[in-house]
PDB file of C-alpha atoms in Angstrom:
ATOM      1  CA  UNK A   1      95.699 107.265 118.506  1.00 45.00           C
ATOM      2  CA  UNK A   2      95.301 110.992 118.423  1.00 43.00           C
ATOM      3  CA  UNK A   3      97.729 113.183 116.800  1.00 42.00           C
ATOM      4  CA  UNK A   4      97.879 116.655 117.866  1.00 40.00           C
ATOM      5  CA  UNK A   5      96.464 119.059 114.950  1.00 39.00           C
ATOM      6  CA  UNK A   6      98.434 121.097 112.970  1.00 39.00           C
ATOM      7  CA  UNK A   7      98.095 124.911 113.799  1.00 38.00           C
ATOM      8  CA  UNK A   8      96.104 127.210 111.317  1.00 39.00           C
ATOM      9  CA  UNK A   9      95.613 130.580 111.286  1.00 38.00           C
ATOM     10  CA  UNK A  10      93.186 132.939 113.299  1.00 39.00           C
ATOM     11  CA  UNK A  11      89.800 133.270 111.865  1.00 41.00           C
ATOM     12  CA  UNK A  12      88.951 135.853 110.090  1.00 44.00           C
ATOM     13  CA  UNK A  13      86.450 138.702 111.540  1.00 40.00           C
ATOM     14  CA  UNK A  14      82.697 137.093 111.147  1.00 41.00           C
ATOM     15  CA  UNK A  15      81.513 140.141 113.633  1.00 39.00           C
ATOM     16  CA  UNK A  16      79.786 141.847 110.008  1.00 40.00           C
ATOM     17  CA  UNK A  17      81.558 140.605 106.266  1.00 41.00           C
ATOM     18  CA  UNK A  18      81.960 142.979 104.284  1.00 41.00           C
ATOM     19  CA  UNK A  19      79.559 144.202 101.746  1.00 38.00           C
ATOM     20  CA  UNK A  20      79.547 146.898  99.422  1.00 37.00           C
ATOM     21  CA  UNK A  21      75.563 147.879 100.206  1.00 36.00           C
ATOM     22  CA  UNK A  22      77.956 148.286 104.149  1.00 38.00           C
ATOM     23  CA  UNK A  23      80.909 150.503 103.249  1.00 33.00           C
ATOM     24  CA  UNK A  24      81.379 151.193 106.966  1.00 35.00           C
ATOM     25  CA  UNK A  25      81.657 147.557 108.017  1.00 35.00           C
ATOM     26  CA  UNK A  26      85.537 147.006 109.368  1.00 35.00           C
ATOM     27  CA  UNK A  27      85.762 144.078 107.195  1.00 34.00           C
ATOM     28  CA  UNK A  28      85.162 146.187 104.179  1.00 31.00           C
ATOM     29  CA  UNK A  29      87.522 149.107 105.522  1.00 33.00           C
ATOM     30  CA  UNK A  30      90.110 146.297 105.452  1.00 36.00           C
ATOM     31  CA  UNK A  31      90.221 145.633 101.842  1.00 40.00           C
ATOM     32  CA  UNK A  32      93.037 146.393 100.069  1.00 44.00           C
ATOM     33  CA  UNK A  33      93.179 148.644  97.269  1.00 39.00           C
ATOM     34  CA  UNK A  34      90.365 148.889  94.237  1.00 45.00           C
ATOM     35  CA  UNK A  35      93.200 149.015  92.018  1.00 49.00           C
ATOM     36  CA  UNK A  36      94.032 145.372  92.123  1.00 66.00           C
ATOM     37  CA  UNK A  37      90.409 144.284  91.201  1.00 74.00           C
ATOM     38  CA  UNK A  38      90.755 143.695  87.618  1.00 78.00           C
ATOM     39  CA  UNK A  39      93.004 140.016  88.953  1.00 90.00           C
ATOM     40  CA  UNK A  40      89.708 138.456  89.578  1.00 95.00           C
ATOM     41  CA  UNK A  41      88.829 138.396  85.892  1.00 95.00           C
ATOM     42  CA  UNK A  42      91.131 135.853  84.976  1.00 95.00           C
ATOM     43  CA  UNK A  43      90.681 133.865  87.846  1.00 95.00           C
ATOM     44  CA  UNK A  44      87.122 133.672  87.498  1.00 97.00           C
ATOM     45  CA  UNK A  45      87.546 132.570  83.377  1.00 96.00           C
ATOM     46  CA  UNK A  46      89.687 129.707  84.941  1.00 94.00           C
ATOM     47  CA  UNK A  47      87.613 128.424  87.139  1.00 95.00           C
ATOM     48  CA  UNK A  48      84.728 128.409  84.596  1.00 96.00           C
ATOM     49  CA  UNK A  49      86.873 126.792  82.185  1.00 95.00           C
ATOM     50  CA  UNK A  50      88.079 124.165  84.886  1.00 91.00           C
ATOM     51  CA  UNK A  51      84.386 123.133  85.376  1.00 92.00           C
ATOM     52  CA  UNK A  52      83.888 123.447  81.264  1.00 94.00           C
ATOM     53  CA  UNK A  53      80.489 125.434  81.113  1.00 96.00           C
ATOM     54  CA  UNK A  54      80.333 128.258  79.127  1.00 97.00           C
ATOM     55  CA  UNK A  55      79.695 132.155  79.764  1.00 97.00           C
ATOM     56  CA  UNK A  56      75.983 131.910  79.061  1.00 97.00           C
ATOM     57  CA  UNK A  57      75.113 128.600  80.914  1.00 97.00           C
ATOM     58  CA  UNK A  58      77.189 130.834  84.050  1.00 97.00           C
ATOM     59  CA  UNK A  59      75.183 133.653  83.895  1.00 97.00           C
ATOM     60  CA  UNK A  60      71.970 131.784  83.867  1.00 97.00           C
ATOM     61  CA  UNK A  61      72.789 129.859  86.750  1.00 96.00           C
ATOM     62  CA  UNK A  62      73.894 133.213  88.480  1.00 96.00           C
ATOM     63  CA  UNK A  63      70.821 134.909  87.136  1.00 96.00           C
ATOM     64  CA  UNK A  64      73.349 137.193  84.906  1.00 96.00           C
ATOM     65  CA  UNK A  65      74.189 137.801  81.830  1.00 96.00           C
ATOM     66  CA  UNK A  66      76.804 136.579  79.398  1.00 96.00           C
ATOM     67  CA  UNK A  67      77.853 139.854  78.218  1.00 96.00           C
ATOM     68  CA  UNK A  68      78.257 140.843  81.965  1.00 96.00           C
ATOM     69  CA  UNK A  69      80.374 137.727  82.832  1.00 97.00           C
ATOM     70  CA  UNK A  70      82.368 138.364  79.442  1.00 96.00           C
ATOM     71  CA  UNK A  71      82.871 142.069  81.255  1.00 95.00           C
ATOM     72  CA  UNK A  72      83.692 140.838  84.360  1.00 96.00           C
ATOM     73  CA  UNK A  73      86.413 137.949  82.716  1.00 96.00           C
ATOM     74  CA  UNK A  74      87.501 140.642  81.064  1.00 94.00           C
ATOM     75  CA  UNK A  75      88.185 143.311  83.623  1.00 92.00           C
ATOM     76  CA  UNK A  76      85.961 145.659  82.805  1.00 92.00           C
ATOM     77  CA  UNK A  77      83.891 145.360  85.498  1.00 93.00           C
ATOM     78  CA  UNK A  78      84.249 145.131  89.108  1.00 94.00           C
ATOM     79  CA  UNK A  79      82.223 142.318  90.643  1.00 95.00           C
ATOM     80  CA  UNK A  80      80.441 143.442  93.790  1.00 96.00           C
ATOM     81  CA  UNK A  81      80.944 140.947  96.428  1.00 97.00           C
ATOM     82  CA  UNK A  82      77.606 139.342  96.544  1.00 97.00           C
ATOM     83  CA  UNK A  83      78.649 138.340  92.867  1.00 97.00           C
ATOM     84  CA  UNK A  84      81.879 137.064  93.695  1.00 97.00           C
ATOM     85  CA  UNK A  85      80.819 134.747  96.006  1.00 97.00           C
ATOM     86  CA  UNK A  86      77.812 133.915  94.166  1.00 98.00           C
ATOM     87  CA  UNK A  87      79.920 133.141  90.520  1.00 98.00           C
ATOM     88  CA  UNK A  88      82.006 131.146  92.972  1.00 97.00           C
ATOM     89  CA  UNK A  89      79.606 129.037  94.349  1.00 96.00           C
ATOM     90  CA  UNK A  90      77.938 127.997  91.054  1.00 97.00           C
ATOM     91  CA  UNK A  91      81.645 127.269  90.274  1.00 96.00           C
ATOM     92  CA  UNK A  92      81.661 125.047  93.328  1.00 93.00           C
ATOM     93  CA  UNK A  93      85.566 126.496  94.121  1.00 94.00           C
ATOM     94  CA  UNK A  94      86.085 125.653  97.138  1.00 93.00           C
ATOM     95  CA  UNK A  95      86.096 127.959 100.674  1.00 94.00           C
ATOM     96  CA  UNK A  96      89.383 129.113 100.543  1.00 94.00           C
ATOM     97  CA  UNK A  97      89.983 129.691  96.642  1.00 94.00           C
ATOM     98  CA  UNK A  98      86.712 131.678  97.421  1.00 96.00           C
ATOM     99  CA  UNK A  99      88.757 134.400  99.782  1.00 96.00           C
ATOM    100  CA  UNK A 100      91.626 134.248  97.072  1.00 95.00           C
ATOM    101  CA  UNK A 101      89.011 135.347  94.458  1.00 96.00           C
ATOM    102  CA  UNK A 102      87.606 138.114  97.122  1.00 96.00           C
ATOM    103  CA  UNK A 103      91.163 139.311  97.925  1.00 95.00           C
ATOM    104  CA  UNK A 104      91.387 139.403  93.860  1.00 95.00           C
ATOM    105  CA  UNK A 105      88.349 141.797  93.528  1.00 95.00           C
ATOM    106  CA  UNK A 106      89.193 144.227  96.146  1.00 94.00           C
ATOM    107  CA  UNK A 107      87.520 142.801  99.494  1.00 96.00           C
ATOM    108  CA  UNK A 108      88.361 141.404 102.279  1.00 96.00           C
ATOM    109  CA  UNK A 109      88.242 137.382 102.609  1.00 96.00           C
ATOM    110  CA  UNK A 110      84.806 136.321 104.817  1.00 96.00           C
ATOM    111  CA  UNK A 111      85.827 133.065 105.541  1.00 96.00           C
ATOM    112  CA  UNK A 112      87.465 132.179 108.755  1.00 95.00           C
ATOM    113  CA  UNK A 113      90.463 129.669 108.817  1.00 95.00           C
ATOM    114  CA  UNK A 114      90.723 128.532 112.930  1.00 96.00           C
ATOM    115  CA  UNK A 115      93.155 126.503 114.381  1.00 94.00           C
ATOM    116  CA  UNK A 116      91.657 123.140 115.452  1.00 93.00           C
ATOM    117  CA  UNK A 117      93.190 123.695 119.232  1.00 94.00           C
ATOM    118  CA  UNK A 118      90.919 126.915 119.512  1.00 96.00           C
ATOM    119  CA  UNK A 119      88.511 126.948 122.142  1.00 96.00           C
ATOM    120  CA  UNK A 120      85.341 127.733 119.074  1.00 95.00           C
ATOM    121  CA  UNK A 121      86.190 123.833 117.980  1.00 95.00           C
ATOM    122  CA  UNK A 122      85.868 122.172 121.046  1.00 96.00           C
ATOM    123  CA  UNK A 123      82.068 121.105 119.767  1.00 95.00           C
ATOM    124  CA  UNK A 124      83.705 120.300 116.172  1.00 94.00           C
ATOM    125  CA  UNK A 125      86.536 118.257 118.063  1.00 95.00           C
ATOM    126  CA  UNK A 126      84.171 116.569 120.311  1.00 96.00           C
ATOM    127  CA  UNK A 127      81.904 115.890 117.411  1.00 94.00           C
ATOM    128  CA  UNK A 128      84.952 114.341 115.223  1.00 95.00           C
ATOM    129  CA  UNK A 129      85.909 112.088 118.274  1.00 96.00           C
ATOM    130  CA  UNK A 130      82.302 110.680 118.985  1.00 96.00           C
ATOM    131  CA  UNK A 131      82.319 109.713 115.075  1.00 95.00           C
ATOM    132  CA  UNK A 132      85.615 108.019 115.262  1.00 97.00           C
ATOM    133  CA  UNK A 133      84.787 106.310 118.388  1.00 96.00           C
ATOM    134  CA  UNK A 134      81.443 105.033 117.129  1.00 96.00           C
ATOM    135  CA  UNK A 135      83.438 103.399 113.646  1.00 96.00           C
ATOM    136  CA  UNK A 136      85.140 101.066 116.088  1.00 96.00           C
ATOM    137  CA  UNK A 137      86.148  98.433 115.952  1.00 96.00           C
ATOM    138  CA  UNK A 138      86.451  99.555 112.011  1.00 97.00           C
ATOM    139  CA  UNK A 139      89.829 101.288 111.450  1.00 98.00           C
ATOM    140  CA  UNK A 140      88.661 105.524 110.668  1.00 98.00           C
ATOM    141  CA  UNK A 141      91.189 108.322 110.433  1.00 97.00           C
ATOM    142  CA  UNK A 142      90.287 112.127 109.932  1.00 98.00           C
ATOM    143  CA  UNK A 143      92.789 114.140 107.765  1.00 97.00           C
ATOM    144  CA  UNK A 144      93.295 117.901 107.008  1.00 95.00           C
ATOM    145  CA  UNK A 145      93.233 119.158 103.438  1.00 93.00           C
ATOM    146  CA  UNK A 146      97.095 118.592 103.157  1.00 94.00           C
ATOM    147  CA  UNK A 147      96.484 114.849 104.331  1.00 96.00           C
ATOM    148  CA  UNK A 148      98.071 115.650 107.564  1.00 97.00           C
ATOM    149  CA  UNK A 149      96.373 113.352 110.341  1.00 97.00           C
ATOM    150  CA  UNK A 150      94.142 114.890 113.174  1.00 96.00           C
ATOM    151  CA  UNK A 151      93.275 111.871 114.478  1.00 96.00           C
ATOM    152  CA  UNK A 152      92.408 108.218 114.694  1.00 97.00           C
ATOM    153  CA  UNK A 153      90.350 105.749 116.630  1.00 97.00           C
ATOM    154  CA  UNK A 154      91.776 102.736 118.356  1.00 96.00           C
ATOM    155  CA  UNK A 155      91.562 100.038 115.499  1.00 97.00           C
ATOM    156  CA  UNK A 156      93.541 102.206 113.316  1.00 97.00           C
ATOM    157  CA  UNK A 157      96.521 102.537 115.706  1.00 95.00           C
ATOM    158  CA  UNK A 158      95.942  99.033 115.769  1.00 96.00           C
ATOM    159  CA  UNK A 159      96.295  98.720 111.481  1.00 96.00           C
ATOM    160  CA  UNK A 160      99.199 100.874 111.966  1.00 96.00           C
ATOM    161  CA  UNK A 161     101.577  98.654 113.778  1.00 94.00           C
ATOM    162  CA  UNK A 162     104.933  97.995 112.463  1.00 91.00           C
ATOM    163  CA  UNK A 163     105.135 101.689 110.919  1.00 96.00           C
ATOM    164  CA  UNK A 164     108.369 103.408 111.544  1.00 96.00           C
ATOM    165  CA  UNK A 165     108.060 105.876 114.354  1.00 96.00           C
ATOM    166  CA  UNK A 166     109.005 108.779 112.468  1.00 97.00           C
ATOM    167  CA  UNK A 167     106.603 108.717 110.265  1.00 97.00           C
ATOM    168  CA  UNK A 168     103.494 109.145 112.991  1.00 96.00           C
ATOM    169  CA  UNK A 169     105.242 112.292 114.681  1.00 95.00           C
ATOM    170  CA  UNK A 170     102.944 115.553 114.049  1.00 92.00           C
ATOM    171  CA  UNK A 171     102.936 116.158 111.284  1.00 92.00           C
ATOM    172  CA  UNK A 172     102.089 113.037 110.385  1.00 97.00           C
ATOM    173  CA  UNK A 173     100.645 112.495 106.890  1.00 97.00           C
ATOM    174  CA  UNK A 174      98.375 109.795 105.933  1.00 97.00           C
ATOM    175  CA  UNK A 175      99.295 109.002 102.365  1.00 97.00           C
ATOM    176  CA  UNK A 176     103.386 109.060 103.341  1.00 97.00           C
ATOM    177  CA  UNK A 177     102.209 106.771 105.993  1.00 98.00           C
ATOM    178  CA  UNK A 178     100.373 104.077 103.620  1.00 97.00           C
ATOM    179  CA  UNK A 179     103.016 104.190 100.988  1.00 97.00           C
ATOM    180  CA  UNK A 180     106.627 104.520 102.656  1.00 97.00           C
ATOM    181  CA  UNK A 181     108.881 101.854 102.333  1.00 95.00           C
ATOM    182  CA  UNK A 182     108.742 101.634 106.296  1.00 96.00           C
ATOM    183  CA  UNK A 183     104.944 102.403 106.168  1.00 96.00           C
ATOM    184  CA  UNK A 184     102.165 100.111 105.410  1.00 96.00           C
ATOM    185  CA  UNK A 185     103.636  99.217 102.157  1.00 96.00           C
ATOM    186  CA  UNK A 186     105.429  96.016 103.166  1.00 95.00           C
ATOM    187  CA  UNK A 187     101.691  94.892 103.747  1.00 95.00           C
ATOM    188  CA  UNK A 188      99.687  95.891 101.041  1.00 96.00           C
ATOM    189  CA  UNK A 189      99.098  93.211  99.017  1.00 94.00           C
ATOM    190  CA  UNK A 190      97.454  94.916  95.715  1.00 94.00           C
ATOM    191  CA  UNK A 191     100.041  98.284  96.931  1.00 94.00           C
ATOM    192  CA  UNK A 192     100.238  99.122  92.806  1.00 92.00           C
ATOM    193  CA  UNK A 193      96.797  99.310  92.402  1.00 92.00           C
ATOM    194  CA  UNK A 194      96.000 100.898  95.823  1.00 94.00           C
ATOM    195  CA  UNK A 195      98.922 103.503  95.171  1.00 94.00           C
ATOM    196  CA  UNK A 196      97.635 104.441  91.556  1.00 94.00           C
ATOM    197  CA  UNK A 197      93.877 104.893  93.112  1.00 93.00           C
ATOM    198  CA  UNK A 198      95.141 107.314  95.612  1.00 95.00           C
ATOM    199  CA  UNK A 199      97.243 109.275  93.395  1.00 96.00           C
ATOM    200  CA  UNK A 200      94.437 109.679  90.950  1.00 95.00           C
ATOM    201  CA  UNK A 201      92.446 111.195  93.917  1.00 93.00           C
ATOM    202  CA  UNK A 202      95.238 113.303  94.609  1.00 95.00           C
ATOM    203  CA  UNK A 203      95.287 114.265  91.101  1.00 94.00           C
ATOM    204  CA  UNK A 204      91.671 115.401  91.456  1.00 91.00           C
ATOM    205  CA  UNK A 205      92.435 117.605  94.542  1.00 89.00           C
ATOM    206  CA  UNK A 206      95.164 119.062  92.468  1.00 90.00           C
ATOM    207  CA  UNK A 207      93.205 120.150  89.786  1.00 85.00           C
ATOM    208  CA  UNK A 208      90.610 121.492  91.850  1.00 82.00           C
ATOM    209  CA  UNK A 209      92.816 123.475  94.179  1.00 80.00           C
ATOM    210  CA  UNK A 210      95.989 124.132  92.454  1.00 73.00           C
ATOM    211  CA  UNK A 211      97.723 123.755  95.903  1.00 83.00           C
ATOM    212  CA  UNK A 212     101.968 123.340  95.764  1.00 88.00           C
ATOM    213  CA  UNK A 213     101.636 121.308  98.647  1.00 92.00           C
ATOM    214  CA  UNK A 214      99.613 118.507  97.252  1.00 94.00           C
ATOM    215  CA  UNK A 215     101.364 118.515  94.181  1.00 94.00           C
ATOM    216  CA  UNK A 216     104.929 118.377  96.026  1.00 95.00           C
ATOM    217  CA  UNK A 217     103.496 115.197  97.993  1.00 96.00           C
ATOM    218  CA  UNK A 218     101.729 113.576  94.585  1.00 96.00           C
ATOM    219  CA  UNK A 219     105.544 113.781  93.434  1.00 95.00           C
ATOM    220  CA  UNK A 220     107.228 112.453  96.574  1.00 95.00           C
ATOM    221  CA  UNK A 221     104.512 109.416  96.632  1.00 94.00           C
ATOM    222  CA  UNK A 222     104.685 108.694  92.918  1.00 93.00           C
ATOM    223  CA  UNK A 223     108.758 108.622  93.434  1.00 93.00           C
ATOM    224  CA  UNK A 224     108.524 106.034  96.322  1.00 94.00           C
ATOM    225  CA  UNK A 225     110.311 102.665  96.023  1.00 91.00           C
ATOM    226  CA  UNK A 226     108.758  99.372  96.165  1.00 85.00           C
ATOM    227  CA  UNK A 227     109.685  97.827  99.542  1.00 84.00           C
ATOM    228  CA  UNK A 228     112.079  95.148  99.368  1.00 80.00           C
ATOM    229  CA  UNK A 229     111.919  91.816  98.162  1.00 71.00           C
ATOM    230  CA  UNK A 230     107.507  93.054  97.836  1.00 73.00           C
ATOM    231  CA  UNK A 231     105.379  90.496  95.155  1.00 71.00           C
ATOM    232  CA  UNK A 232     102.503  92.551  94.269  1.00 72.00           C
ATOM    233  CA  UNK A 233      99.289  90.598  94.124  1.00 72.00           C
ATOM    234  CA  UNK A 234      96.250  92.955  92.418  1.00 63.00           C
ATOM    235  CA  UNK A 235      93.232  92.199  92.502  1.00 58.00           C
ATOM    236  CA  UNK A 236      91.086  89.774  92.751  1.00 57.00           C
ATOM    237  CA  UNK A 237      87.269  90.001  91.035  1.00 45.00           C
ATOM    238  CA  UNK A 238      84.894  88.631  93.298  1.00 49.00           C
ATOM    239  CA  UNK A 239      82.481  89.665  96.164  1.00 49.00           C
ATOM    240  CA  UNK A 240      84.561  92.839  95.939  1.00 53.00           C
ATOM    241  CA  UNK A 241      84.109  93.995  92.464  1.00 63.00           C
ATOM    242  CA  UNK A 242      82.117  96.447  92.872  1.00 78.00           C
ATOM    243  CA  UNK A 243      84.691  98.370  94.530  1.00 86.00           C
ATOM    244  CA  UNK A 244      88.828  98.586  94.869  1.00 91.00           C
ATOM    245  CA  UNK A 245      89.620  97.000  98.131  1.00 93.00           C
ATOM    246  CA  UNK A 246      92.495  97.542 100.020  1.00 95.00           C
ATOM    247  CA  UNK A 247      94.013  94.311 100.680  1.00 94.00           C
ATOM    248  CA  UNK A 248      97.027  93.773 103.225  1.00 94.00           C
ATOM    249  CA  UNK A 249      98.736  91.172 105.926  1.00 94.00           C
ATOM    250  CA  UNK A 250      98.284  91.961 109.541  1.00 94.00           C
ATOM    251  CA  UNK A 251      99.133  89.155 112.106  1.00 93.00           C
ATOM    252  CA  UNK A 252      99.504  86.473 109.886  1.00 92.00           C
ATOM    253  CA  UNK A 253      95.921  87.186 107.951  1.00 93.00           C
ATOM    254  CA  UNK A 254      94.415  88.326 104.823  1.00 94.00           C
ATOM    255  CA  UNK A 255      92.609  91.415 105.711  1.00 96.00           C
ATOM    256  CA  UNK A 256      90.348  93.295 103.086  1.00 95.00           C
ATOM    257  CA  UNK A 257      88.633  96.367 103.684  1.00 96.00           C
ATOM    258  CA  UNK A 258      86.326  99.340 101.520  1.00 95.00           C
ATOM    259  CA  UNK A 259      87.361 102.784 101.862  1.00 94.00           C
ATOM    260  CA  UNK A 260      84.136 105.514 102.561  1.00 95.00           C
ATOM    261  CA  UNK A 261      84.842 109.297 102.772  1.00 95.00           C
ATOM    262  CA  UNK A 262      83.070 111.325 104.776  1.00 94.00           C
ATOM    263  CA  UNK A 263      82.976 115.643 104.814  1.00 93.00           C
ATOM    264  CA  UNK A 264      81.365 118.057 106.517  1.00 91.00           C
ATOM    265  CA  UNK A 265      78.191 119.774 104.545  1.00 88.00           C
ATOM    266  CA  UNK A 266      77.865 124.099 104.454  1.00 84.00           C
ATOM    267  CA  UNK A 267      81.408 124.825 106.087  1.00 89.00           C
ATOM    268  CA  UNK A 268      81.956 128.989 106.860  1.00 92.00           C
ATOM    269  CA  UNK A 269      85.502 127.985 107.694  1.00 95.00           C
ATOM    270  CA  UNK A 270      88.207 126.946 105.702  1.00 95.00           C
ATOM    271  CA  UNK A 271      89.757 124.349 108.493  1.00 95.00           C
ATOM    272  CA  UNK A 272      86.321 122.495 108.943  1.00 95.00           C
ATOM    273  CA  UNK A 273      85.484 122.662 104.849  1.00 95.00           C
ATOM    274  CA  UNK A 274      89.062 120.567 104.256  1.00 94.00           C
ATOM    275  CA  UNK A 275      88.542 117.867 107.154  1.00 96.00           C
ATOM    276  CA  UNK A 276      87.858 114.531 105.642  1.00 96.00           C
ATOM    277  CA  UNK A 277      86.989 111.177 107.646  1.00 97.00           C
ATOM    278  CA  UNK A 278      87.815 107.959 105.822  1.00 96.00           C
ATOM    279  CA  UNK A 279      86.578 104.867 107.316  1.00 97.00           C
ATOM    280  CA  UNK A 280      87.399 101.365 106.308  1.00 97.00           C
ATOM    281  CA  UNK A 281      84.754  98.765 106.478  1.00 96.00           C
ATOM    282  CA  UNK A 282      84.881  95.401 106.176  1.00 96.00           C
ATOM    283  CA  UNK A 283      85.055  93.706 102.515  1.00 94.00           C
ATOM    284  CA  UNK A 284      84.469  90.365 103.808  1.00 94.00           C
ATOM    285  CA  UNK A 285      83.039  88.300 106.734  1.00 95.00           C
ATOM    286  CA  UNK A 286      86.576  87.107 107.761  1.00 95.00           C
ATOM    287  CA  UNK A 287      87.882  90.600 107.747  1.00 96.00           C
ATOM    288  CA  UNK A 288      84.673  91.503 110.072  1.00 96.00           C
ATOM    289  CA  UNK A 289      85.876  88.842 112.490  1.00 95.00           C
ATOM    290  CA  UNK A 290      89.218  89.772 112.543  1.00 95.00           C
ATOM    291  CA  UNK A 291      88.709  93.358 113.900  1.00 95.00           C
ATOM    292  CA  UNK A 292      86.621  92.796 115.935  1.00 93.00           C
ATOM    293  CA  UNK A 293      89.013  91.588 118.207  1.00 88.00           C
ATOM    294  CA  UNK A 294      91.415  94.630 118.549  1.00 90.00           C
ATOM    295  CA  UNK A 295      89.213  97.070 120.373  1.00 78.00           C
TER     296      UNK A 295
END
């Protein structure tokens, strides 16, 4: 099953980013007015107190100093924009909180955010279909940084039998999918457990990206019902201990499988740095067996 990928905005211009040494680049021409810089100094104090280091152990990793960091937290200095994206990625923010904090000091974002259907991701869609094809017959899905799906392989439109129909139309979203009352809930057999683990991931995201849209699905997930007449069975400590299976009913059997996450490494665009693959594998020899018949 492939669902059709949600639409994102054009790309930025990657023809020459802008750079204050390169007044005369259009990117730089573009920015909007110095008198709005002094909004990246708070930003930047949150995100160093998000990752809780302090303003010298900042400035030595950004071979600074503390007193300029204080001035720059403190709006009295403009950051160029080689330190603005160098602050941000000893922060580790992510690619597009990184063209909010540009925006913030004055310049114009450098990171591109392209649709999925554009013609410059037919490699990156080809690529993403060759993985999912090759996790066969092991259930994989690929999901946007919303948790919208782009798309599945075979053995996970298998695993997704029985779901209502309106929750796979685009856009489809993988956690309302799992936990829906006419989603894979019915099935899960440890679904408090497995529901709790995914919201505390969700929390994560949250805190790292303070996006409304994750934390308007963490409260429409958390505020899902139980399915009816469900007897939750947790978990069970054995050859799976090491790791929180999920564990659900699917044609009569016991199925049990470890989730894996997989990202792409050195994105320059925001759509490809929010893509996430999550495979299932196995978590038993009888859950091997059974999947291997569906593709």
């Amino acid at each position: 099953m492939t669902a059709s990928p949600a639409s994102k905005a054009r790309p930025a211009s990657k023809a020459e980013p802008a750079s204050p040494a390169n007044p005369a680049s259009p990117a730089f021409r573009a920015a909007p007015a110095s008198s709005t810089w002094a909004q990246v100094g708070p930003l930047l104090r949150q995100w160093r107190e998000r990752r809780r280091i302090s303003q010298l152990e900042l400035a030595l990793r950004a071979d600074s100093s503390a007193r300029h960091v204080s001035f720059l937290e403190n709006g009295r200095s403009r950051p160029s924009q080689a330190m603005v994206l160098k602050l941000a990625e000893h922060l580790d923010v992510p690619i597009r909180e990184r063209n909010t904090l540009l925006v913030a000091a004055g310049y114009a974002p450098v990171y591109g955010e392209t649709s999925l259907a554009d013609p410059s991701m037919d490699g990156l869609r080809a690529a993403v279909e060759r993985l999912l094809e090759a996790h066969d017959p092991y259930p994989a899905v690929v999901v946007d940084g919303g948790y919208d799906l782009v798309a599945a392989n075979r053995s996970m439109s298998v695993l997704l039998e029985g779901v209502a129909g309106h929750l796979l139309e685009p856009p489809a979203n993988a956690l309302r999918i799992t936990f829906h009352p006419e989603g894979l809930a019915p099935h899960i057999l440890n679904l408090k457990q497995w529901r709790e683990n995914l919201l505390e991931r969700l929390r994560r995201h949250i805190a790292v990206h303070q996006a409304e849209v994750l934390t308007r699905l963490h409260d429409e997930i958390k505020d899902f019902p139980a399915p009816p007449g469900h007897q939750d069975v947790g978990q069970e400590l054995g050859e799976t201990s090491f790791a929180l299976p999920l564990r659900l009913r699917h044609r009569g059997r016991e199925l049990a499988f470890i989730g894996a996450v997989s990202t792409f490494n050195s994105p320059w665009d925001v759509t490809v740095s929010e893509l996430a693959m999550e495979t299932f594998l196995p978590a038993n020899p009888e859950t091997a067996k059974a999947v291997r018949g569906w593709v």
